Amino acid sequence: MSPTPSRRRLLQALGLGSGSLFLPSLGHAQEAAPKRFLLLYTAQGCAPQRWECNPGALPDDADWFEDWTTWSAEDFSSSLAPLRPWAAHCTAVGGLGLVSCANDGSGFHHERAKAHGPTGADAEWIAGLPYGGAASIDQIIAAEVARADHFRSLELSVEGGLAYDGQGGSALYRGAAQPLPTIDNPAALWERLYGAQIGSGDPVLARQSSVLDMVSERFSQRAQSLSAVDRQKLEAHGALVRDLEQRLMGVATASCERIPDIPADDAYEEDFESHLQLVASAFSCDLTRVASIQMTQLTPSLLGLPPGSMHDSYAHGIYYDPDAEDAMATYMAFHARQLTRALEVLSGIPEAGGSMLDNTVILWITELADSWHGMDRYPVVVAGGANSGLQLGRYVHHARLTPFETVQATPDRFMGVPHNRLLVTVARAMGLDLEQVGRAEIPGWDGSTIDCTGALPMVLA
């Protein structure tokens, strides 16, 4: 097997290239397909005036939605235009705000937003930097839907993910201040998924399991002589060891009809494609049910823009520089096309109840709300998951009436609906019975209590 196959060979190996289809799940066609979750997390934010849509000139101070499958090409904003062919499978959600983030300190805009976006919780400040203060939405979901004997979740990144902001690390958290490392190299992802020789009954894995059993026995013996607090710590560590054992043996005995070739570590778009194809493969084999891809800041050259710093030359100028506004619209459209590629790949895999896309909830969120460093007018797209109760095929607008003061180029006394409710919506779509993700309430400037709980009724049936 060549360690650096061409992209065509990778697609053929996965059965997702022309003339073939990777369908291991068809061997269980009568079984209900599991629900899956895919998070796409992109750096920076949007130019809101080039993301939001309102072809019917509906009022800004009211909640409304439109069936955007009937819209003309001109009705779509330039940032969302690539989604038009897939509008029936997507819903854009406007009028949200990172209210929890705006309420949690000042400065460190990128870092605070990264801590709040996927968690909705107040940050844990360590050595002067903010980290996620609770489990992120992908991990909340994984705790409920993951198989105990397979991978709990896959955390992937393209060209370092969010490391560009200086703090580095991931935007996703197993728990408070527990960032999850990402796999950046597609070949490393292949090794994690298939390097154990799935279904081989590998004797190395068997020996590893035996060692873990021995360690567990030692844990039990040692626990008898410890204090209650230390015993709790040891028991927690022992639970992690047992979880590792179950997953090692589960992966070793998993069934996968076709294992793909090892992909090359290539450029931005190729790496995203390789990650996406391997996620589809892992979903098909039920090696995992939760995956995320965190993407680093795009470069001007990748977008066909004049040389400069994406962050300093373009992102910060969206409210006063037309060229910067155009650049960030192009930026968001680039990622919208990546979302359509995910829709295309997953919709091409038949499953019980339709396709893999119908059984996969996709959430695309950005680091900041706008690229100026604003926390309001947070751009969100949910997609797929037709069997999950999501209201697809819509453009949703929420009135920005939350009494929390923010600055969006100029001061504004009101923000959008707390994004915590989006996280609840996604969790509910995945079958979780909960009403709160992160903060439950935030004090408003008018003395009121801002409710951050419950799903968004225009997004979830």
Short mmCIF file of C-alpha atoms in Angstrom, two decimals:
data_model
loop_
_atom_site.label_atom_id
_atom_site.label_comp_id
_atom_site.label_asym_id
_atom_site.label_seq_id
_atom_site.Cartn_x
_atom_site.Cartn_y
_atom_site.Cartn_z
CA MET A 1 0.00 0.00 0.00
CA SER A 2 1.48 3.33 -1.00
CA PRO A 3 1.84 5.81 1.89
CA THR A 4 1.07 8.77 -0.37
CA PRO A 5 -1.74 7.85 -2.75
CA SER A 6 -3.38 10.33 -5.04
CA ARG A 7 -6.68 11.95 -4.11
CA ARG A 8 -8.36 9.86 -6.81
CA ARG A 9 -7.07 6.66 -5.23
CA LEU A 10 -8.37 7.77 -1.86
CA LEU A 11 -11.84 8.42 -3.26
CA GLN A 12 -11.83 5.09 -5.07
CA ALA A 13 -10.71 3.25 -1.96
CA LEU A 14 -13.56 4.83 -0.04
CA GLY A 15 -15.97 3.87 -2.79
CA LEU A 16 -17.03 7.52 -3.10
CA GLY A 17 -15.40 8.28 -6.42
CA SER A 18 -17.01 8.02 -9.81
CA GLY A 19 -18.47 4.65 -10.66
CA SER A 20 -18.36 3.25 -7.15
CA LEU A 21 -19.98 3.69 -3.76
CA PHE A 22 -18.77 2.80 -0.28
CA LEU A 23 -21.78 1.08 1.30
CA PRO A 24 -20.82 -1.12 4.26
CA SER A 25 -23.98 -0.03 6.04
CA LEU A 26 -26.13 -1.76 3.43
CA GLY A 27 -25.25 -5.06 5.07
CA HIS A 28 -27.54 -3.90 7.88
CA ALA A 29 -30.17 -2.27 5.70
CA GLN A 30 -33.06 -3.34 7.91
CA GLU A 31 -31.56 -1.83 11.06
CA ALA A 32 -32.26 1.75 12.03
CA ALA A 33 -29.25 3.92 11.25
CA PRO A 34 -27.68 5.66 14.25
CA LYS A 35 -27.86 9.40 14.64
CA ARG A 36 -24.57 11.17 14.00
CA PHE A 37 -23.24 14.65 14.56
CA LEU A 38 -20.71 16.63 12.52
CA LEU A 39 -19.44 20.03 13.67
CA LEU A 40 -17.75 22.40 11.23
CA TYR A 41 -16.00 25.19 13.11
CA THR A 42 -14.41 28.03 11.15
CA ALA A 43 -12.13 30.87 12.19
CA GLN A 44 -13.01 34.56 12.28
CA GLY A 45 -16.63 35.65 11.70
CA CYS A 46 -18.77 37.14 8.98
CA ALA A 47 -19.59 40.54 7.56
CA PRO A 48 -23.21 40.50 8.81
CA GLN A 49 -24.45 42.84 6.11
CA ARG A 50 -23.23 40.31 3.55
CA TRP A 51 -24.47 37.19 5.38
CA GLU A 52 -28.01 38.11 6.39
CA CYS A 53 -30.91 37.78 3.95
CA ASN A 54 -34.26 39.54 3.77
CA PRO A 55 -35.63 39.54 0.21
CA GLY A 56 -39.17 40.15 1.46
CA ALA A 57 -38.16 43.27 3.44
CA LEU A 58 -39.67 41.78 6.60
CA PRO A 59 -39.34 43.72 9.88
CA ASP A 60 -36.06 43.43 11.80
CA ASP A 61 -37.84 43.71 15.16
CA ALA A 62 -39.97 40.58 14.64
CA ASP A 63 -39.23 36.86 14.50
CA TRP A 64 -39.89 35.27 11.14
CA PHE A 65 -38.76 32.61 8.72
CA GLU A 66 -39.06 32.07 4.99
CA ASP A 67 -38.91 28.98 2.81
CA TRP A 68 -35.69 29.75 1.04
CA THR A 69 -36.02 26.81 -1.35
CA THR A 70 -38.28 29.12 -3.40
CA TRP A 71 -35.82 32.01 -3.50
CA SER A 72 -34.05 33.17 -6.62
CA ALA A 73 -30.28 33.36 -6.78
CA GLU A 74 -30.48 37.11 -6.14
CA ASP A 75 -32.35 36.53 -2.88
CA PHE A 76 -29.37 34.79 -1.28
CA SER A 77 -26.64 36.85 0.32
CA SER A 78 -23.22 36.48 -1.25
CA SER A 79 -21.96 34.62 1.84
CA LEU A 80 -24.73 32.00 1.66
CA ALA A 81 -25.14 31.81 -2.13
CA PRO A 82 -23.26 28.49 -2.47
CA LEU A 83 -25.96 26.83 -0.34
CA ARG A 84 -28.78 27.52 -2.79
CA PRO A 85 -28.61 24.11 -4.58
CA TRP A 86 -28.81 22.46 -1.15
CA ALA A 87 -31.30 24.85 0.43
CA ALA A 88 -33.80 22.05 1.14
CA HIS A 89 -31.21 20.38 3.36
CA CYS A 90 -30.10 23.50 5.27
CA THR A 91 -31.46 26.20 7.55
CA ALA A 92 -29.61 29.45 8.13
CA VAL A 93 -30.23 30.87 11.60
CA GLY A 94 -29.86 34.62 11.98
CA GLY A 95 -30.41 36.96 14.92
CA LEU A 96 -28.34 35.07 17.49
CA GLY A 97 -25.73 36.52 19.82
CA LEU A 98 -22.82 35.27 21.89
CA VAL A 99 -24.43 36.89 24.93
CA SER A 100 -22.65 34.62 27.41
CA CYS A 101 -19.32 35.70 25.93
CA ALA A 102 -20.20 39.40 25.98
CA ASN A 103 -21.07 38.95 29.66
CA ASP A 104 -17.78 37.21 30.50
CA GLY A 105 -15.00 39.75 30.81
CA SER A 106 -13.37 41.89 28.15
CA GLY A 107 -10.46 41.71 25.75
CA PHE A 108 -9.18 38.40 24.38
CA HIS A 109 -12.00 38.47 21.84
CA HIS A 110 -10.91 35.46 19.81
CA GLU A 111 -10.04 33.40 22.86
CA ARG A 112 -13.23 34.23 24.77
CA ALA A 113 -15.41 33.53 21.75
CA LYS A 114 -13.63 30.23 21.19
CA ALA A 115 -14.28 29.29 24.82
CA HIS A 116 -17.97 30.21 24.65
CA GLY A 117 -19.15 29.25 21.15
CA PRO A 118 -19.24 25.45 21.51
CA THR A 119 -19.88 25.44 25.30
CA GLY A 120 -22.14 28.39 26.14
CA ALA A 121 -20.43 28.45 29.57
CA ASP A 122 -18.35 31.04 31.38
CA ALA A 123 -14.66 30.59 30.67
CA GLU A 124 -12.10 29.13 33.04
CA TRP A 125 -9.25 31.64 33.23
CA ILE A 126 -5.84 29.98 33.50
CA ALA A 127 -2.59 31.95 33.44
CA GLY A 128 -4.54 34.94 32.19
CA LEU A 129 -6.18 33.16 29.25
CA PRO A 130 -9.78 31.94 28.88
CA TYR A 131 -10.52 28.25 28.30
CA GLY A 132 -13.84 26.50 27.89
CA GLY A 133 -15.65 26.27 31.21
CA ALA A 134 -17.70 23.13 30.42
CA ALA A 135 -18.02 20.31 27.92
CA SER A 136 -18.58 21.48 24.35
CA ILE A 137 -21.71 20.54 22.44
CA ASP A 138 -20.01 17.72 20.54
CA GLN A 139 -18.93 16.08 23.80
CA ILE A 140 -22.34 16.53 25.39
CA ILE A 141 -23.77 14.68 22.41
CA ALA A 142 -21.01 12.06 22.36
CA ALA A 143 -21.68 11.22 26.00
CA GLU A 144 -25.16 10.09 24.96
CA VAL A 145 -24.78 8.60 21.47
CA ALA A 146 -21.26 7.15 21.32
CA ARG A 147 -20.73 3.41 21.47
CA ALA A 148 -18.74 2.37 24.52
CA ASP A 149 -16.55 0.07 22.44
CA HIS A 150 -15.70 2.45 19.57
CA PHE A 151 -14.30 5.96 19.25
CA ARG A 152 -16.21 8.41 21.41
CA SER A 153 -15.55 11.21 18.92
CA LEU A 154 -13.05 12.43 16.35
CA GLU A 155 -11.51 15.90 16.68
CA LEU A 156 -9.90 17.00 13.43
CA SER A 157 -8.33 20.22 12.20
CA VAL A 158 -7.13 21.70 8.93
CA GLU A 159 -3.73 23.41 9.04
CA GLY A 160 -3.73 23.83 12.79
CA GLY A 161 -7.34 24.81 13.31
CA LEU A 162 -7.66 27.76 15.67
CA ALA A 163 -3.96 27.86 16.55
CA TYR A 164 -3.60 31.05 14.49
CA ASP A 165 -4.95 33.23 17.30
CA GLY A 166 -1.83 32.86 19.47
CA GLN A 167 -3.41 30.78 22.21
CA GLY A 168 -3.44 27.65 20.11
CA GLY A 169 -5.29 24.51 20.98
CA SER A 170 -8.81 23.39 20.28
CA ALA A 171 -12.20 25.06 20.67
CA LEU A 172 -13.67 21.78 21.94
CA TYR A 173 -13.62 20.53 25.52
CA ARG A 174 -14.20 17.21 27.27
CA GLY A 175 -14.99 19.22 30.41
CA ALA A 176 -14.04 22.47 32.08
CA ALA A 177 -10.50 23.51 31.03
CA GLN A 178 -9.99 20.15 29.31
CA PRO A 179 -9.31 21.06 25.65
CA LEU A 180 -9.37 18.16 23.22
CA PRO A 181 -6.32 17.87 20.93
CA THR A 182 -7.00 17.64 17.24
CA ILE A 183 -5.65 15.44 14.47
CA ASP A 184 -4.34 17.73 11.75
CA ASN A 185 -2.73 15.26 9.35
CA PRO A 186 -5.19 13.06 7.39
CA ALA A 187 -2.62 10.23 7.39
CA ALA A 188 -2.63 10.34 11.20
CA LEU A 189 -6.42 10.10 11.14
CA TRP A 190 -6.19 7.08 8.88
CA GLU A 191 -3.73 5.49 11.30
CA ARG A 192 -6.04 6.09 14.23
CA LEU A 193 -9.05 4.65 12.41
CA TYR A 194 -7.50 1.77 10.51
CA GLY A 195 -3.95 1.32 11.78
CA ALA A 196 -5.16 -1.21 14.37
CA GLN A 197 -6.15 -3.56 11.52
CA ILE A 198 -9.88 -3.58 12.15
CA GLY A 199 -11.41 -7.01 12.50
CA SER A 200 -8.03 -8.75 12.63
CA GLY A 201 -8.10 -9.80 16.27
CA ASP A 202 -4.63 -8.23 16.48
CA PRO A 203 -2.59 -10.05 19.19
CA VAL A 204 -0.86 -6.77 20.05
CA LEU A 205 -4.21 -5.30 20.99
CA ALA A 206 -5.02 -8.41 22.96
CA ARG A 207 -1.79 -7.99 24.93
CA GLN A 208 -2.59 -4.31 25.49
CA SER A 209 -5.98 -5.31 26.86
CA SER A 210 -4.34 -7.85 29.19
CA VAL A 211 -2.00 -5.17 30.50
CA LEU A 212 -4.95 -2.86 31.12
CA ASP A 213 -6.70 -5.66 33.05
CA MET A 214 -3.59 -6.06 35.21
CA VAL A 215 -3.44 -2.31 35.84
CA SER A 216 -7.11 -2.31 36.82
CA GLU A 217 -6.42 -5.04 39.37
CA ARG A 218 -3.57 -2.98 40.83
CA PHE A 219 -5.90 0.02 41.04
CA SER A 220 -8.32 -2.03 43.13
CA GLN A 221 -5.58 -3.24 45.45
CA ARG A 222 -4.08 0.22 45.92
CA ALA A 223 -7.49 1.84 46.51
CA GLN A 224 -7.90 -0.03 49.79
CA SER A 225 -5.11 1.97 51.44
CA LEU A 226 -6.10 5.43 50.17
CA SER A 227 -8.14 8.25 51.62
CA ALA A 228 -11.66 8.78 50.33
CA VAL A 229 -10.58 11.73 48.16
CA ASP A 230 -7.59 9.92 46.68
CA ARG A 231 -9.70 6.81 46.15
CA GLN A 232 -12.18 8.88 44.11
CA LYS A 233 -9.31 10.21 41.99
CA LEU A 234 -7.95 6.72 41.44
CA GLU A 235 -11.39 5.34 40.59
CA ALA A 236 -11.87 8.10 38.02
CA HIS A 237 -8.53 7.24 36.44
CA GLY A 238 -9.43 3.54 36.51
CA ALA A 239 -12.66 4.31 34.67
CA LEU A 240 -10.63 5.98 31.93
CA VAL A 241 -8.38 2.91 31.70
CA ARG A 242 -11.42 0.62 31.41
CA ASP A 243 -12.90 2.90 28.75
CA LEU A 244 -9.65 2.69 26.77
CA GLU A 245 -9.69 -1.11 27.01
CA GLN A 246 -13.25 -1.33 25.72
CA ARG A 247 -12.45 0.90 22.79
CA LEU A 248 -9.25 -0.94 21.89
CA MET A 249 -11.03 -4.28 21.76
CA GLY A 250 -14.12 -2.83 20.12
CA VAL A 251 -12.14 -1.31 17.26
CA ALA A 252 -10.14 -4.53 16.86
CA THR A 253 -13.33 -6.53 16.32
CA ALA A 254 -15.22 -3.92 14.26
CA SER A 255 -16.32 -4.79 10.75
CA CYS A 256 -15.50 -2.54 7.80
CA GLU A 257 -15.83 -3.88 4.29
CA ARG A 258 -13.30 -1.57 2.66
CA ILE A 259 -10.46 0.20 4.42
CA PRO A 260 -9.27 3.26 2.47
CA ASP A 261 -5.69 3.96 1.46
CA ILE A 262 -3.57 6.29 3.57
CA PRO A 263 -4.17 9.89 2.35
CA ALA A 264 -1.39 12.35 1.69
CA ASP A 265 -0.88 15.42 3.88
CA ASP A 266 -1.61 18.09 1.30
CA ALA A 267 -2.91 21.65 0.97
CA TYR A 268 -5.91 23.22 2.73
CA GLU A 269 -8.68 22.08 0.43
CA GLU A 270 -7.20 18.62 -0.09
CA ASP A 271 -6.77 18.10 3.65
CA PHE A 272 -10.37 19.07 4.29
CA GLU A 273 -11.52 16.67 1.58
CA SER A 274 -9.43 13.82 3.03
CA HIS A 275 -10.76 14.46 6.54
CA LEU A 276 -14.31 14.57 5.22
CA GLN A 277 -13.98 11.31 3.32
CA LEU A 278 -12.46 9.56 6.32
CA VAL A 279 -15.25 10.86 8.57
CA ALA A 280 -17.79 9.45 6.11
CA SER A 281 -15.92 6.15 6.19
CA ALA A 282 -15.86 6.10 10.00
CA PHE A 283 -19.58 6.92 10.13
CA SER A 284 -20.34 4.13 7.65
CA CYS A 285 -18.42 1.57 9.69
CA ASP A 286 -19.94 2.95 12.92
CA LEU A 287 -16.43 3.55 14.28
CA THR A 288 -17.72 6.85 15.66
CA ARG A 289 -20.93 8.86 15.67
CA VAL A 290 -19.52 12.29 16.48
CA ALA A 291 -16.87 14.20 14.55
CA SER A 292 -15.63 17.77 14.24
CA ILE A 293 -13.42 19.62 11.79
CA GLN A 294 -11.86 22.88 12.98
CA MET A 295 -10.47 25.03 10.19
CA THR A 296 -7.73 27.58 10.43
CA GLN A 297 -7.97 31.12 9.16
CA LEU A 298 -8.06 31.30 5.38
CA THR A 299 -5.32 33.22 3.57
CA PRO A 300 -5.84 35.98 1.00
CA SER A 301 -4.02 33.92 -1.63
CA LEU A 302 -6.42 30.99 -1.14
CA LEU A 303 -9.33 33.37 -1.76
CA GLY A 304 -7.72 35.12 -4.73
CA LEU A 305 -7.31 38.39 -2.80
CA PRO A 306 -4.41 40.85 -2.88
CA PRO A 307 -1.58 40.03 -0.46
CA GLY A 308 -1.96 41.05 3.16
CA SER A 309 -3.01 39.77 6.55
CA MET A 310 -6.49 38.24 6.52
CA HIS A 311 -6.88 39.30 10.13
CA ASP A 312 -5.51 42.83 9.98
CA SER A 313 -5.98 43.83 6.34
CA TYR A 314 -9.51 42.49 5.86
CA ALA A 315 -11.32 41.05 8.89
CA HIS A 316 -11.26 44.20 10.99
CA GLY A 317 -12.39 46.53 8.22
CA ILE A 318 -15.84 45.15 7.38
CA TYR A 319 -17.78 48.21 8.61
CA TYR A 320 -15.78 50.91 6.88
CA ASP A 321 -13.87 49.34 3.97
CA PRO A 322 -15.87 47.94 1.01
CA ASP A 323 -12.91 45.80 -0.06
CA ALA A 324 -12.76 44.24 3.41
CA GLU A 325 -16.51 43.63 3.33
CA ASP A 326 -16.17 41.89 -0.04
CA ALA A 327 -13.23 39.85 1.23
CA MET A 328 -15.10 38.50 4.25
CA ALA A 329 -18.13 37.68 2.12
CA THR A 330 -15.80 35.66 -0.11
CA TYR A 331 -14.31 34.11 3.03
CA MET A 332 -17.70 32.87 4.27
CA ALA A 333 -18.72 31.67 0.80
CA PHE A 334 -15.57 29.53 0.69
CA HIS A 335 -16.64 27.73 3.86
CA ALA A 336 -20.23 27.50 2.62
CA ARG A 337 -18.89 25.54 -0.35
CA GLN A 338 -17.11 23.22 2.07
CA LEU A 339 -20.43 22.64 3.80
CA THR A 340 -22.05 21.77 0.46
CA ARG A 341 -19.26 19.26 -0.13
CA ALA A 342 -20.11 17.59 3.19
CA LEU A 343 -23.77 17.47 2.13
CA GLU A 344 -22.82 15.93 -1.19
CA VAL A 345 -20.63 13.22 0.34
CA LEU A 346 -23.07 12.18 3.06
CA SER A 347 -26.12 12.28 0.80
CA GLY A 348 -24.40 9.82 -1.54
CA ILE A 349 -24.37 7.04 1.05
CA PRO A 350 -27.74 5.23 1.25
CA GLU A 351 -28.99 4.16 4.66
CA ALA A 352 -32.20 3.09 6.33
CA GLY A 353 -34.46 6.13 6.37
CA GLY A 354 -32.87 7.74 3.32
CA SER A 355 -29.18 8.61 3.26
CA MET A 356 -26.40 9.14 5.77
CA LEU A 357 -27.13 12.86 5.48
CA ASP A 358 -30.68 12.30 6.74
CA ASN A 359 -29.23 10.66 9.86
CA THR A 360 -26.45 13.22 10.45
CA VAL A 361 -26.97 16.61 12.06
CA ILE A 362 -24.39 19.10 10.79
CA LEU A 363 -23.71 22.36 12.62
CA TRP A 364 -21.56 25.09 11.08
CA ILE A 365 -20.56 27.84 13.51
CA THR A 366 -17.86 30.46 13.45
CA GLU A 367 -15.37 31.61 16.04
CA LEU A 368 -16.62 35.20 16.36
CA ALA A 369 -19.96 36.63 15.33
CA ASP A 370 -18.40 39.21 13.04
CA SER A 371 -14.79 39.51 11.98
CA TRP A 372 -14.53 42.98 13.54
CA HIS A 373 -14.51 41.15 16.93
CA GLY A 374 -18.24 41.60 17.56
CA MET A 375 -20.25 39.05 19.55
CA ASP A 376 -23.65 39.80 17.99
CA ARG A 377 -25.32 38.72 14.72
CA TYR A 378 -23.75 35.27 15.08
CA PRO A 379 -23.97 33.36 11.74
CA VAL A 380 -25.17 29.76 12.00
CA VAL A 381 -26.21 27.04 9.57
CA VAL A 382 -27.72 23.70 10.56
CA ALA A 383 -27.97 21.02 7.90
CA GLY A 384 -28.80 17.38 7.32
CA GLY A 385 -30.61 15.46 10.01
CA ALA A 386 -33.91 15.24 8.14
CA ASN A 387 -34.86 12.40 10.50
CA SER A 388 -34.02 14.45 13.59
CA GLY A 389 -36.87 16.95 13.69
CA LEU A 390 -34.91 19.91 12.37
CA GLN A 391 -36.95 22.41 10.37
CA LEU A 392 -34.89 22.46 7.17
CA GLY A 393 -35.23 24.56 4.04
CA ARG A 394 -35.58 27.84 5.93
CA TYR A 395 -33.94 31.15 6.49
CA VAL A 396 -34.72 32.04 10.11
CA HIS A 397 -34.57 35.55 11.53
CA HIS A 398 -34.67 36.34 15.24
CA ALA A 399 -35.34 39.87 16.43
CA ARG A 400 -32.38 41.32 18.31
CA LEU A 401 -34.23 42.35 21.49
CA THR A 402 -32.07 40.85 24.23
CA PRO A 403 -31.31 43.64 26.75
CA PHE A 404 -27.56 43.28 26.86
CA GLU A 405 -25.30 46.09 25.70
CA THR A 406 -22.58 45.29 23.18
CA VAL A 407 -20.38 47.00 20.64
CA GLN A 408 -20.72 46.10 16.98
CA ALA A 409 -18.57 48.84 15.44
CA THR A 410 -20.89 51.20 17.35
CA PRO A 411 -22.57 50.65 20.75
CA ASP A 412 -25.88 48.80 20.75
CA ARG A 413 -28.09 48.22 23.77
CA PHE A 414 -29.59 45.03 22.41
CA MET A 415 -28.24 41.69 21.19
CA GLY A 416 -29.69 38.66 19.47
CA VAL A 417 -31.13 35.54 21.08
CA PRO A 418 -28.51 33.82 23.30
CA HIS A 419 -26.71 31.20 21.24
CA ASN A 420 -27.08 28.75 24.14
CA ARG A 421 -30.54 28.04 22.79
CA LEU A 422 -29.03 26.96 19.48
CA LEU A 423 -26.84 24.46 21.36
CA VAL A 424 -29.94 23.13 23.15
CA THR A 425 -31.69 22.86 19.79
CA VAL A 426 -28.90 20.76 18.30
CA ALA A 427 -28.72 18.53 21.39
CA ARG A 428 -32.48 17.97 21.26
CA ALA A 429 -32.27 17.13 17.55
CA MET A 430 -29.74 14.45 18.49
CA GLY A 431 -32.24 12.94 20.91
CA LEU A 432 -30.96 14.41 24.18
CA ASP A 433 -33.55 15.44 26.76
CA LEU A 434 -32.16 18.68 28.11
CA GLU A 435 -33.12 22.33 28.39
CA GLN A 436 -29.78 23.97 29.14
CA VAL A 437 -26.29 24.07 27.65
CA GLY A 438 -23.87 26.36 29.46
CA ARG A 439 -25.41 29.42 31.13
CA ALA A 440 -29.07 29.18 32.13
CA GLU A 441 -29.57 32.91 32.58
CA ILE A 442 -27.75 36.22 32.31
CA PRO A 443 -28.68 39.55 33.94
CA GLY A 444 -29.95 42.20 31.53
CA TRP A 445 -29.12 45.89 31.82
CA ASP A 446 -32.80 46.64 32.50
CA GLY A 447 -32.91 44.46 35.61
CA SER A 448 -34.49 41.54 33.78
CA THR A 449 -33.20 37.99 33.64
CA ILE A 450 -32.21 36.83 30.16
CA ASP A 451 -33.35 33.23 29.67
CA CYS A 452 -30.75 31.09 27.86
CA THR A 453 -32.68 27.81 28.07
CA GLY A 454 -34.92 25.88 25.67
CA ALA A 455 -34.78 25.09 21.98
CA LEU A 456 -35.44 27.50 19.10
CA PRO A 457 -39.00 26.74 17.91
CA MET A 458 -38.41 27.97 14.36
CA VAL A 459 -35.49 25.55 13.99
CA LEU A 460 -36.68 22.40 15.76
CA ALA A 461 -40.14 20.91 15.32
#
